[in-house]
PDB file of C-alpha atoms in Angstrom:
ATOM      1  CA  MET J   1       0.000   0.000   0.000  1.00 37.00           C
ATOM      2  CA  THR J   2       1.428   3.374  -0.951  1.00 37.00           C
ATOM      3  CA  LEU J   3       0.656   6.024   1.628  1.00 37.00           C
ATOM      4  CA  VAL J   4       1.110   9.670   0.790  1.00 38.00           C
ATOM      5  CA  ARG J   5       3.289  11.036   3.573  1.00 36.00           C
ATOM      6  CA  MET J   6       3.520  14.638   4.608  1.00 34.00           C
ATOM      7  CA  GLN J   7       6.822  16.475   4.849  1.00 36.00           C
ATOM      8  CA  PRO J   8       7.355  19.244   7.400  1.00 40.00           C
ATOM      9  CA  ARG J   9       6.883  22.724   5.949  1.00 40.00           C
ATOM     10  CA  PRO J  10       9.291  25.558   6.621  1.00 42.00           C
ATOM     11  CA  SER J  11       7.951  27.896   9.292  1.00 44.00           C
ATOM     12  CA  ASN J  12       8.789  30.982   7.221  1.00 45.00           C
ATOM     13  CA  ALA J  13       6.162  30.268   4.534  1.00 44.00           C
ATOM     14  CA  GLY J  14       3.639  33.034   3.847  1.00 46.00           C
ATOM     15  CA  SER J  15       0.503  33.150   5.992  1.00 46.00           C
ATOM     16  CA  ASN J  16      -1.873  32.137   3.158  1.00 50.00           C
ATOM     17  CA  ARG J  17       0.432  29.303   2.164  1.00 49.00           C
ATOM     18  CA  SER J  18       0.765  28.361   5.832  1.00 50.00           C
ATOM     19  CA  GLN J  19      -3.019  28.138   6.225  1.00 54.00           C
ATOM     20  CA  ARG J  20      -3.255  25.866   3.170  1.00 52.00           C
ATOM     21  CA  SER J  21      -0.428  23.654   4.387  1.00 54.00           C
ATOM     22  CA  HIS J  22      -2.188  23.118   7.728  1.00 78.00           C
ATOM     23  CA  ARG J  23      -5.461  22.119   6.069  1.00 89.00           C
ATOM     24  CA  THR J  24      -5.700  18.333   6.045  1.00 91.00           C
ATOM     25  CA  VAL J  25      -7.246  15.769   3.746  1.00 91.00           C
ATOM     26  CA  HIS J  26      -9.869  15.199   6.456  1.00 91.00           C
ATOM     27  CA  ASP J  27     -11.082  18.780   5.925  1.00 89.00           C
ATOM     28  CA  ALA J  28     -11.608  18.268   2.177  1.00 87.00           C
ATOM     29  CA  MET J  29     -12.468  14.605   1.626  1.00 85.00           C
ATOM     30  CA  GLU J  30     -15.836  13.376   0.390  1.00 87.00           C
ATOM     31  CA  ALA J  31     -17.803  10.537   1.942  1.00 87.00           C
ATOM     32  CA  ALA J  32     -16.492   7.132   0.910  1.00 83.00           C
ATOM     33  CA  GLY J  33     -19.463   6.317  -1.328  1.00 84.00           C
ATOM     34  CA  PRO J  34     -20.048   2.857  -2.764  1.00 90.00           C
ATOM     35  CA  GLN J  35     -17.519   0.236  -1.686  1.00 92.00           C
ATOM     36  CA  VAL J  36     -17.202  -3.242  -3.148  1.00 95.00           C
ATOM     37  CA  CYS J  37     -15.070  -6.313  -2.581  1.00 95.00           C
ATOM     38  CA  ASP J  38     -12.270  -7.142  -5.001  1.00 94.00           C
ATOM     39  CA  ASP J  39     -13.807 -10.537  -5.831  1.00 94.00           C
ATOM     40  CA  MET J  40     -16.681  -8.810  -7.653  1.00 96.00           C
ATOM     41  CA  THR J  41     -16.763  -9.212 -11.423  1.00 95.00           C
ATOM     42  CA  VAL J  42     -16.283  -6.247 -13.738  1.00 95.00           C
ATOM     43  CA  GLU J  43     -19.836  -6.604 -15.062  1.00 94.00           C
ATOM     44  CA  VAL J  44     -21.389  -6.575 -11.568  1.00 95.00           C
ATOM     45  CA  ALA J  45     -19.218  -3.598 -10.562  1.00 96.00           C
ATOM     46  CA  LEU J  46     -20.509  -1.678 -13.583  1.00 95.00           C
ATOM     47  CA  ALA J  47     -24.075  -2.526 -12.542  1.00 95.00           C
ATOM     48  CA  VAL J  48     -23.371  -1.317  -8.985  1.00 95.00           C
ATOM     49  CA  MET J  49     -22.003   1.953 -10.394  1.00 94.00           C
ATOM     50  CA  ALA J  50     -25.057   2.424 -12.576  1.00 95.00           C
ATOM     51  CA  GLY J  51     -27.389   1.721  -9.661  1.00 94.00           C
ATOM     52  CA  ALA J  52     -25.520   4.095  -7.362  1.00 93.00           C
ATOM     53  CA  ARG J  53     -25.095   6.684 -10.124  1.00 94.00           C
ATOM     54  CA  ALA J  54     -21.417   6.786  -9.252  1.00 92.00           C
ATOM     55  CA  GLY J  55     -18.428   7.195 -11.528  1.00 91.00           C
ATOM     56  CA  ARG J  56     -16.061   5.331  -9.228  1.00 92.00           C
ATOM     57  CA  LEU J  57     -15.993   2.637  -6.560  1.00 94.00           C
ATOM     58  CA  LEU J  58     -13.701   2.027  -3.623  1.00 94.00           C
ATOM     59  CA  VAL J  59     -12.445  -1.548  -3.692  1.00 94.00           C
ATOM     60  CA  SER J  60     -11.504  -3.568  -0.615  1.00 94.00           C
ATOM     61  CA  ASP J  61     -10.098  -7.034  -0.028  1.00 92.00           C
ATOM     62  CA  GLU J  62     -11.690  -9.854   1.994  1.00 92.00           C
ATOM     63  CA  HIS J  63     -10.326  -8.266   5.199  1.00 93.00           C
ATOM     64  CA  GLY J  64     -11.935  -4.877   4.523  1.00 90.00           C
ATOM     65  CA  LEU J  65      -8.653  -3.169   3.621  1.00 92.00           C
ATOM     66  CA  CYS J  66      -8.876  -0.631   0.828  1.00 93.00           C
ATOM     67  CA  THR J  67      -7.049  -1.922  -2.243  1.00 92.00           C
ATOM     68  CA  GLY J  68      -7.809   1.011  -4.511  1.00 91.00           C
ATOM     69  CA  LEU J  69     -10.297   2.968  -6.484  1.00 92.00           C
ATOM     70  CA  ILE J  70     -11.722   2.004  -9.859  1.00 92.00           C
ATOM     71  CA  THR J  71     -13.546   4.220 -12.332  1.00 91.00           C
ATOM     72  CA  GLN J  72     -16.395   3.566 -14.694  1.00 93.00           C
ATOM     73  CA  ALA J  73     -14.211   4.614 -17.629  1.00 93.00           C
ATOM     74  CA  LEU J  74     -11.566   2.003 -16.749  1.00 92.00           C
ATOM     75  CA  LEU J  75     -14.120  -0.772 -16.234  1.00 94.00           C
ATOM     76  CA  THR J  76     -15.855   0.073 -19.509  1.00 95.00           C
ATOM     77  CA  ALA J  77     -12.531  -0.011 -21.353  1.00 94.00           C
ATOM     78  CA  ILE J  78     -11.721  -3.395 -19.807  1.00 93.00           C
ATOM     79  CA  ARG J  79     -15.141  -4.795 -20.667  1.00 94.00           C
ATOM     80  CA  ASP J  80     -14.813  -3.571 -24.257  1.00 94.00           C
ATOM     81  CA  SER J  81     -11.314  -5.027 -24.744  1.00 93.00           C
ATOM     82  CA  ALA J  82     -10.684  -8.184 -26.776  1.00 93.00           C
ATOM     83  CA  ALA J  83      -9.121  -9.932 -23.751  1.00 89.00           C
ATOM     84  CA  TYR J  84     -12.221  -9.474 -21.550  1.00 91.00           C
ATOM     85  CA  THR J  85     -14.025 -12.467 -20.088  1.00 91.00           C
ATOM     86  CA  ASP J  86     -17.110 -12.407 -17.886  1.00 90.00           C
ATOM     87  CA  ARG J  87     -14.999 -13.980 -15.120  1.00 92.00           C
ATOM     88  CA  ALA J  88     -12.702 -10.956 -14.797  1.00 92.00           C
ATOM     89  CA  ARG J  89     -12.683  -9.804 -11.195  1.00 94.00           C
ATOM     90  CA  LEU J  90     -11.744  -6.399  -9.834  1.00 94.00           C
ATOM     91  CA  ARG J  91      -8.637  -7.831  -8.139  1.00 91.00           C
ATOM     92  CA  ASP J  92      -7.481  -8.996 -11.585  1.00 88.00           C
ATOM     93  CA  VAL J  93      -7.705  -5.520 -13.098  1.00 87.00           C
ATOM     94  CA  LEU J  94      -6.581  -3.422 -10.126  1.00 85.00           C
ATOM     95  CA  GLY J  95      -3.102  -4.842  -9.725  1.00 72.00           C
ATOM     96  CA  GLU J  96      -1.225  -3.992  -6.544  1.00 71.00           C
ATOM     97  CA  ARG J  97      -2.598  -1.812  -3.765  1.00 72.00           C
ATOM     98  CA  GLY J  98      -2.407   1.905  -3.602  1.00 70.00           C
ATOM     99  CA  PRO J  99      -1.969   4.740  -3.730  1.00 86.00           C
ATOM    100  CA  VAL J 100      -3.936   5.949  -0.728  1.00 90.00           C
ATOM    101  CA  THR J 101      -3.634   8.792   1.748  1.00 92.00           C
ATOM    102  CA  SER J 102      -4.336   9.440   5.404  1.00 93.00           C
ATOM    103  CA  PRO J 103      -6.909  11.928   6.740  1.00 95.00           C
ATOM    104  CA  SER J 104      -4.062  13.720   8.560  1.00 93.00           C
ATOM    105  CA  THR J 105      -2.008  14.350   5.399  1.00 93.00           C
ATOM    106  CA  THR J 106      -1.826  18.034   4.512  1.00 92.00           C
ATOM    107  CA  MET J 107      -3.761  19.123   1.442  1.00 92.00           C
ATOM    108  CA  ALA J 108      -0.614  20.565  -0.095  1.00 92.00           C
ATOM    109  CA  GLU J 109       1.140  17.199   0.134  1.00 92.00           C
ATOM    110  CA  ALA J 110      -1.884  15.255  -1.148  1.00 92.00           C
ATOM    111  CA  GLU J 111      -2.374  17.617  -4.088  1.00 92.00           C
ATOM    112  CA  ARG J 112       1.292  17.350  -5.020  1.00 92.00           C
ATOM    113  CA  ALA J 113       1.148  13.528  -4.900  1.00 91.00           C
ATOM    114  CA  MET J 114      -2.055  13.437  -6.965  1.00 91.00           C
ATOM    115  CA  ARG J 115      -0.621  15.729  -9.626  1.00 93.00           C
ATOM    116  CA  HIS J 116       2.619  13.732  -9.737  1.00 93.00           C
ATOM    117  CA  ARG J 117       0.682  10.473 -10.221  1.00 90.00           C
ATOM    118  CA  ARG J 118      -1.925  12.137 -12.479  1.00 91.00           C
ATOM    119  CA  LEU J 119      -4.817  11.055 -10.252  1.00 90.00           C
ATOM    120  CA  ASP J 120      -8.263  12.654 -10.212  1.00 90.00           C
ATOM    121  CA  ALA J 121      -9.203  10.930  -6.954  1.00 91.00           C
ATOM    122  CA  LEU J 122      -7.439   9.228  -4.080  1.00 92.00           C
ATOM    123  CA  PRO J 123      -8.845   6.875  -1.410  1.00 93.00           C
ATOM    124  CA  VAL J 124      -8.505   8.106   2.169  1.00 94.00           C
ATOM    125  CA  VAL J 125      -7.864   5.333   4.685  1.00 94.00           C
ATOM    126  CA  ASP J 126      -7.666   5.119   8.467  1.00 92.00           C
ATOM    127  CA  GLU J 127      -4.797   3.623  10.467  1.00 93.00           C
ATOM    128  CA  GLU J 128      -6.093   0.094   9.848  1.00 93.00           C
ATOM    129  CA  GLY J 129      -6.319   0.588   6.070  1.00 91.00           C
ATOM    130  CA  SER J 130     -10.126   0.843   5.845  1.00 92.00           C
ATOM    131  CA  ALA J 131     -11.567   3.448   3.471  1.00 93.00           C
ATOM    132  CA  VAL J 132     -13.053   6.499   5.188  1.00 93.00           C
ATOM    133  CA  GLY J 133     -13.433   8.800   2.197  1.00 93.00           C
ATOM    134  CA  ILE J 134     -12.208   9.999  -1.170  1.00 93.00           C
ATOM    135  CA  LEU J 135     -10.122  13.045  -1.974  1.00 93.00           C
ATOM    136  CA  ALA J 136     -11.046  14.293  -5.442  1.00 90.00           C
ATOM    137  CA  PHE J 137     -10.048  17.296  -7.516  1.00 79.00           C
ATOM    138  CA  ALA J 138     -12.944  19.684  -8.048  1.00 70.00           C
ATOM    139  CA  ARG J 139     -14.267  19.659 -11.589  1.00 57.00           C
TER     140      ARG J 139
END
């Protein structure tokens, strides 16, 4: 699991910048929304998304640990690919865990990590690795 870690900020930063650096992911995250287990098939996950009118799902393993976030666009692309079978499970298409962030991470650090990884959204997990929310760029 890749956790976005915060780095200490210099104390001489400007006051506006200082206020932003003290704002945490907890202050800006959205509710977790629909969560599914990684043994779910791609087709069922797409149906869950349609039913929930959601563009993304948080995915967890059999122990309830967040393994990632999957989007409707990615699932649709997988379903439409030549290699797709109706047995494809989310764990097969997600790959390894991560990246995730902690509610206590500063917004400045989380934004930097998201831009670096070119992510539109990032799961927020507690100390045990369970999803508590999603940090998403405003559109």
